[in-house]
mmCIF file of C-alpha atoms in Angstrom:
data_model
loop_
_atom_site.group_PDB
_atom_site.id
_atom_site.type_symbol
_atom_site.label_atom_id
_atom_site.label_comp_id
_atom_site.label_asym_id
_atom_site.label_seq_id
_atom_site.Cartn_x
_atom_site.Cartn_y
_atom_site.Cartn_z
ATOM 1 C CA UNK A 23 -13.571 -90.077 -33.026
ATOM 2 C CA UNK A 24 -12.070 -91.278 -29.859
ATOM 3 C CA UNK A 25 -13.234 -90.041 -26.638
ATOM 4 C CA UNK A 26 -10.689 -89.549 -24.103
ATOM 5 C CA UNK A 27 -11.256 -89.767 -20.014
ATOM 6 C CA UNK A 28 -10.305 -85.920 -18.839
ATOM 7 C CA UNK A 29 -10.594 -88.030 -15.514
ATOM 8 C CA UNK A 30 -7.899 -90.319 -15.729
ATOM 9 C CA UNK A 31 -5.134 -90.553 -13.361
ATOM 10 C CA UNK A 32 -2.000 -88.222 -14.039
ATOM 11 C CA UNK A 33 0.406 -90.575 -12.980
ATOM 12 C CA UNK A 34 -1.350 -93.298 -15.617
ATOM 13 C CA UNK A 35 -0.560 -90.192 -18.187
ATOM 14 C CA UNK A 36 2.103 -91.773 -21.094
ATOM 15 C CA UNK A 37 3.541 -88.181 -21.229
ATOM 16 C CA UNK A 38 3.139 -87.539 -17.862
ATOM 17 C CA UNK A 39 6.793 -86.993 -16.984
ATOM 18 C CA UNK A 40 6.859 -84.407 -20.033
ATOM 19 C CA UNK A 41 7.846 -81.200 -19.240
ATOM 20 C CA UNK A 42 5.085 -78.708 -18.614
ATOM 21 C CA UNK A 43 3.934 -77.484 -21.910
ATOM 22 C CA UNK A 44 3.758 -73.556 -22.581
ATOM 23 C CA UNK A 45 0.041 -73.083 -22.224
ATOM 24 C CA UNK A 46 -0.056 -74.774 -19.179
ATOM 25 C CA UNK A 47 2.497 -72.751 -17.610
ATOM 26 C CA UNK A 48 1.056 -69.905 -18.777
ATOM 27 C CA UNK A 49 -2.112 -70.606 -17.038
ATOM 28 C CA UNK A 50 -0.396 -72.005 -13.900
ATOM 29 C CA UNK A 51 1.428 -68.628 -13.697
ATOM 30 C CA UNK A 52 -1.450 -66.631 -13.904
ATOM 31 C CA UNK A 53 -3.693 -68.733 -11.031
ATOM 32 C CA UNK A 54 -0.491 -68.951 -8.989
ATOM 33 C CA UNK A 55 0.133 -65.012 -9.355
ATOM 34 C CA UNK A 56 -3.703 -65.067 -7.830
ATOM 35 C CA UNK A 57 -3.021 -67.280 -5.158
ATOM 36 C CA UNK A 58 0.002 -66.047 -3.620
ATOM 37 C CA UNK A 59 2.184 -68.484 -4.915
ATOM 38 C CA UNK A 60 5.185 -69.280 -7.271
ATOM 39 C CA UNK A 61 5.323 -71.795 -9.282
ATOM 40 C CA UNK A 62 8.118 -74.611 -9.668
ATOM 41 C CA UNK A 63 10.470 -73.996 -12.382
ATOM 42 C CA UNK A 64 11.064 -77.771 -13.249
ATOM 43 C CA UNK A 65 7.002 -79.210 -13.455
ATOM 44 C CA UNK A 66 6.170 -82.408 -15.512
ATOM 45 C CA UNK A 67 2.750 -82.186 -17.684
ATOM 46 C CA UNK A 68 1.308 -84.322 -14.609
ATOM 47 C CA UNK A 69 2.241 -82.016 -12.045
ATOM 48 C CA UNK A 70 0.936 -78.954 -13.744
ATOM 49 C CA UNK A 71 -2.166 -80.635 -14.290
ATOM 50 C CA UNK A 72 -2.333 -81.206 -10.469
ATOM 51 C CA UNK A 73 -1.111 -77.849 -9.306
ATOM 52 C CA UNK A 74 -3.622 -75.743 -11.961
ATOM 53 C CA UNK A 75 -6.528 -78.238 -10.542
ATOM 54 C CA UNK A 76 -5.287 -77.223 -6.998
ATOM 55 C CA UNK A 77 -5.219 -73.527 -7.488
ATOM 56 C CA UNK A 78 -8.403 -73.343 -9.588
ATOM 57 C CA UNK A 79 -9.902 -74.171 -6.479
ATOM 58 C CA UNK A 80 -8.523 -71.221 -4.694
ATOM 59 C CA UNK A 81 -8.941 -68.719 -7.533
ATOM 60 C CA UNK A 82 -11.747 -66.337 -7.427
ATOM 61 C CA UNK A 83 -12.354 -66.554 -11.159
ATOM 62 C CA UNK A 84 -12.947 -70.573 -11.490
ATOM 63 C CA UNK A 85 -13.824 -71.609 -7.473
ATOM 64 C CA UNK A 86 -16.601 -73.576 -7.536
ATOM 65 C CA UNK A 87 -16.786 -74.124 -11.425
ATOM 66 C CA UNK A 88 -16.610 -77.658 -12.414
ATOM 67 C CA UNK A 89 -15.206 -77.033 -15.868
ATOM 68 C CA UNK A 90 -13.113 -74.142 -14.174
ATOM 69 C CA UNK A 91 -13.405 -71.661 -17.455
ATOM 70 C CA UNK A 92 -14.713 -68.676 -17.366
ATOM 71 C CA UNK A 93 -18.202 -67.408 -17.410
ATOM 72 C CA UNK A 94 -19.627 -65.529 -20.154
ATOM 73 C CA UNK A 95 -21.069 -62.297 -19.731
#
């Protein structure tokens, strides 16, 4: 099994320039909706991946989390 570096560089991504995929934007809608803000209708896999690590920061759900899922009960 190969073990892949969730830390690697977006812009170093091969399918970087992708567009966004549908789970992505799905969750990038839903932390944006929480923050206030809209999100870009034209985002690359990179820049999702930049933006949802942005706004997990501001969310109140996954602040502070360093996997940023949620907690179970």
């Amino acid at each position: 099994m190969t073990e892949q570096n969730p830390d690697k560089d977006v812009d170093d991504w091969v399918t970087g320039e992708e567009p966004a995929t549908g789970p992505q934007l799905s969750y990038l809608r839903t932390l944006a909706r929480e923050a206030g803000e809209d999100v870009p209708e034209d985002l690359t896999k990179a820049r999702a991946s930049q933006m949802i690590d942005r706004l997990q920061g501001k969310s109140p759900r996954t602040a502070g989390r360093e996997d940023g899922g949620d907690q179970a009960s």
